[in-house]
Tab-separated table of C-alpha atoms in Angstrom:
chain	number	residue	atom	x	y	z
P	1	ILE	CA	-17.169	2.819	-38.198
P	2	VAL	CA	-18.565	-0.612	-38.418
P	3	LEU	CA	-15.274	-1.974	-39.575
P	4	ILE	CA	-13.357	-0.268	-36.838
P	5	VAL	CA	-15.625	-1.497	-34.179
P	6	GLY	CA	-15.642	-4.967	-35.668
P	7	PHE	CA	-11.794	-4.887	-35.798
P	8	TYR	CA	-11.558	-3.801	-32.087
P	9	PHE	CA	-13.950	-6.409	-31.062
P	10	THR	CA	-12.106	-9.140	-32.949
P	11	LEU	CA	-8.810	-8.067	-31.354
P	12	LYS	CA	-10.383	-8.244	-27.848
P	13	GLN	CA	-11.476	-11.818	-28.579
P	14	ILE	CA	-8.165	-12.986	-30.013
P	15	ILE	CA	-5.617	-11.236	-27.910
P	16	PRO	CA	-6.016	-11.870	-24.084
P	17	GLY	CA	-5.959	-8.488	-22.293
P	18	TYR	CA	-6.324	-6.357	-25.391
P	19	GLY	CA	-8.138	-3.079	-24.512
P	20	LYS	CA	-7.690	-3.456	-20.823
P	21	ARG	CA	-5.505	-1.098	-18.716
P	22	SER	CA	-2.369	-3.025	-17.724
P	23	PHE	CA	-0.084	-2.008	-15.062
P	24	GLN	CA	3.492	-3.137	-15.017
P	25	VAL	CA	4.554	-5.432	-12.170
P	26	LEU	CA	7.496	-3.716	-10.333
P	27	ASN	CA	8.128	-6.411	-7.701
P	28	GLU	CA	6.740	-9.202	-5.682
P	29	VAL	CA	6.141	-8.669	-1.997
P	30	LYS	CA	8.238	-10.970	0.113
P	31	PRO	CA	6.836	-12.997	2.958
P	32	PHE	CA	6.304	-11.051	6.090
P	33	SER	CA	4.831	-11.155	9.623
P	34	PHE	CA	4.035	-8.111	11.596
P	35	THR	CA	1.707	-7.419	14.596
P	36	ASN	CA	-1.376	-5.234	14.157
P	37	GLN	CA	-3.045	-2.745	16.554
P	38	ASP	CA	-5.170	-5.531	17.967
P	39	GLY	CA	-1.971	-7.686	18.893
P	40	LYS	CA	-2.732	-10.081	16.064
P	41	GLN	CA	-0.145	-11.427	13.652
P	42	VAL	CA	-0.647	-10.296	10.008
P	43	SER	CA	1.327	-11.981	7.147
P	44	GLU	CA	1.165	-12.231	3.417
P	45	HIS	CA	-1.337	-15.035	3.801
P	46	ASP	CA	-3.864	-12.577	5.488
P	47	VAL	CA	-3.711	-10.196	2.465
P	48	GLU	CA	-3.885	-12.894	-0.234
P	49	GLY	CA	-6.586	-12.048	-2.734
P	50	LYS	CA	-6.737	-8.485	-1.630
P	51	VAL	CA	-5.669	-5.323	-3.207
P	52	TYR	CA	-3.884	-3.146	-0.669
P	53	VAL	CA	-1.911	0.105	-0.238
P	54	ALA	CA	1.157	0.019	1.846
P	55	GLU	CA	2.606	3.132	3.652
P	56	TYR	CA	5.183	3.980	6.467
P	57	PHE	CA	4.462	6.520	9.115
P	58	PHE	CA	5.072	7.066	12.988
P	59	THR	CA	2.563	8.037	15.485
P	60	THR	CA	4.556	10.963	17.071
P	61	CYS	CA	5.349	12.591	13.701
P	62	THR	CA	4.188	16.113	13.505
P	63	GLY	CA	5.484	16.678	9.920
P	64	ILE	CA	4.106	14.744	6.975
P	65	CYS	CA	2.603	11.721	8.559
P	66	PRO	CA	-0.608	13.446	9.687
P	67	ILE	CA	-1.069	14.686	6.061
P	68	LEU	CA	-0.328	11.345	4.549
P	69	ASN	CA	-2.787	9.557	6.918
P	70	ASP	CA	-5.477	12.124	6.287
P	71	ASN	CA	-4.884	11.373	2.586
P	72	MET	CA	-5.008	7.578	3.250
P	73	LYS	CA	-8.123	8.076	5.256
P	74	ASN	CA	-9.868	9.592	2.058
P	75	ILE	CA	-8.827	6.418	0.116
P	76	TYR	CA	-10.130	4.251	3.013
P	77	GLU	CA	-13.405	6.167	2.844
P	78	LYS	CA	-13.779	5.607	-0.800
P	79	TYR	CA	-13.032	1.840	-0.625
P	80	ARG	CA	-14.348	1.025	2.912
P	81	ASN	CA	-17.150	-1.080	1.753
P	82	GLU	CA	-15.097	-3.061	-0.840
P	83	PRO	CA	-14.392	-6.575	0.618
P	84	ASP	CA	-11.101	-6.959	-1.404
P	85	PHE	CA	-9.351	-3.786	-0.293
P	86	LEU	CA	-7.058	-3.157	2.693
P	87	ILE	CA	-4.632	-0.558	3.979
P	88	LEU	CA	-1.310	-1.597	5.640
P	89	SER	CA	0.316	1.232	7.606
P	90	HIS	CA	3.712	0.186	8.893
P	91	THR	CA	5.406	2.018	11.649
P	92	CYS	CA	8.949	3.158	10.884
P	93	ASN	CA	9.421	3.719	14.688
P	94	PRO	CA	8.727	0.425	16.391
P	95	GLU	CA	10.603	1.384	19.540
P	96	THR	CA	7.871	3.916	20.314
P	97	ASP	CA	4.897	2.574	18.245
P	98	SER	CA	3.909	-0.461	20.418
P	99	VAL	CA	0.593	-2.323	19.977
P	100	PRO	CA	-1.248	-0.223	22.464
P	101	VAL	CA	0.056	2.956	21.003
P	102	LEU	CA	-1.045	1.792	17.520
P	103	LYS	CA	-4.427	0.864	18.893
P	104	ARG	CA	-4.923	4.359	20.269
P	105	TYR	CA	-3.803	5.808	16.979
P	106	SER	CA	-6.291	3.533	15.019
P	107	ASP	CA	-9.007	4.488	17.284
P	108	SER	CA	-8.313	8.057	16.762
P	109	MET	CA	-8.421	7.639	12.966
P	110	LYS	CA	-11.983	6.069	13.403
P	111	VAL	CA	-11.290	3.223	10.896
P	112	ASP	CA	-12.379	-0.415	10.692
P	113	ASN	CA	-9.584	-2.432	12.201
P	114	SER	CA	-10.490	-5.308	9.746
P	115	LYS	CA	-9.763	-2.855	6.767
P	116	CYS	CA	-6.816	-0.885	7.985
P	117	PHE	CA	-3.813	-2.639	9.768
P	118	PHE	CA	-1.440	-0.456	11.759
P	119	LEU	CA	1.619	-2.703	11.860
P	120	THR	CA	4.614	-3.013	14.087
P	121	GLY	CA	7.439	-5.624	14.371
P	122	SER	CA	11.235	-5.558	14.518
P	123	LYS	CA	12.878	-2.510	12.860
P	124	GLU	CA	14.921	-4.757	10.626
P	125	SER	CA	11.879	-6.538	9.303
P	126	LEU	CA	9.876	-3.293	8.811
P	127	TYR	CA	12.611	-1.570	7.038
P	128	ASN	CA	13.485	-4.606	4.887
P	129	ALA	CA	9.877	-4.752	3.653
P	130	ALA	CA	9.978	-1.001	2.858
P	131	ARG	CA	13.221	-1.509	0.775
P	132	VAL	CA	12.883	-4.998	-0.591
P	133	SER	CA	9.061	-5.455	-1.053
P	134	TYR	CA	7.461	-2.109	-1.436
P	135	LEU	CA	10.424	-0.217	-3.005
P	136	LEU	CA	9.771	2.689	-0.816
P	137	ASP	CA	13.400	3.275	0.167
P	138	ASP	CA	16.839	2.421	-1.452
P	139	PRO	CA	17.629	-1.143	-0.650
P	140	ARG	CA	21.277	-0.208	-0.325
P	141	ASN	CA	20.439	1.324	2.927
P	142	ASN	CA	20.114	-2.188	4.247
P	143	MET	CA	23.968	-2.228	4.229
P	144	LYS	CA	24.163	0.649	6.755
P	145	ASN	CA	23.931	0.256	10.531
P	146	LEU	CA	20.235	-0.128	11.271
P	147	ASN	CA	20.544	1.688	14.547
P	148	GLU	CA	21.581	4.925	12.677
P	149	GLN	CA	18.766	4.842	10.273
P	150	PHE	CA	15.228	6.304	10.235
P	151	LEU	CA	13.053	5.749	7.353
P	152	HIS	CA	10.630	8.509	6.657
P	153	THR	CA	8.808	8.430	3.421
P	154	GLN	CA	5.855	10.138	1.845
P	155	PHE	CA	5.426	7.385	-0.754
P	156	PHE	CA	2.513	4.702	-1.100
P	157	ALA	CA	2.784	1.241	-2.756
P	158	LEU	CA	-0.061	-0.500	-4.481
P	159	VAL	CA	-0.185	-4.221	-4.248
P	160	ASP	CA	-2.467	-6.492	-6.298
P	161	LYS	CA	-4.448	-9.573	-5.254
P	162	ASN	CA	-1.499	-11.779	-6.127
P	163	GLY	CA	1.051	-9.983	-3.885
P	164	LYS	CA	2.593	-7.973	-6.747
P	165	LEU	CA	3.621	-4.379	-6.441
P	166	ARG	CA	2.045	-2.716	-9.476
P	167	LYS	CA	2.596	0.283	-11.751
P	168	LYS	CA	4.503	2.849	-9.746
P	169	ILE	CA	5.187	4.345	-6.362
P	170	TYR	CA	2.674	7.060	-5.521
P	171	ASP	CA	3.525	10.316	-3.730
P	172	GLY	CA	1.066	10.598	-0.893
P	173	LEU	CA	1.421	14.363	-0.669
P	174	LYS	CA	0.345	15.070	-4.406
P	175	LYS	CA	-3.348	15.317	-5.139
P	176	ASN	CA	-2.919	14.236	-8.829
P	177	GLU	CA	-1.055	11.054	-7.653
P	178	LEU	CA	-3.543	10.376	-4.995
P	179	GLN	CA	-6.345	10.488	-7.631
P	180	GLU	CA	-4.288	8.220	-9.894
P	181	LEU	CA	-3.964	5.792	-6.878
P	182	GLU	CA	-7.676	5.792	-6.332
P	183	ASN	CA	-8.303	5.085	-9.952
P	184	ASP	CA	-5.655	2.369	-10.082
P	185	ILE	CA	-7.139	0.795	-7.099
P	186	ALA	CA	-10.486	0.443	-8.883
P	187	VAL	CA	-8.844	-1.151	-11.936
P	188	LEU	CA	-6.903	-3.742	-9.794
P	189	LEU	CA	-10.059	-4.593	-7.886
P	190	LYS	CA	-11.701	-5.630	-11.208
P	191	GLU	CA	-8.675	-7.838	-12.175
């Protein structure tokens, strides 16, 4: 037993990262600029050094969005006091979800506006971020007529402190994946 423990300790000292959970980098988040529920611009610079979960929803949804946002609120509650954690909830319906609408929605969720950003912007930039940065939709859909598209996804993306999409895309409707996401957030916060 002493030899095994000594061998493990030696490997930890010699090989950087040995024994630590490592999550594959899936992508790098591209530069962005959206408007939050308080009318303030939020860009990649505002989330630098933070771990965050990105999702897409719309305020008038009566299907999966309320369930997704309830699940996201549970994650928020667990990490609300963590200074290096944020949630970015992007609208997929910017024609309806104006800043005042997002503000009312945020207030109804009873979350801290400095921890949860409800974001709007141009449909093109929102959908492009979902597809190219967060991998929450097929990027080939960018080739189709934007006016004929509606992005509606149940998936969450986890981004590390360096703006890298990590490990996998999580299904926001599955309890086991939500638990995995919570655990993975804790790991990334320690990196």
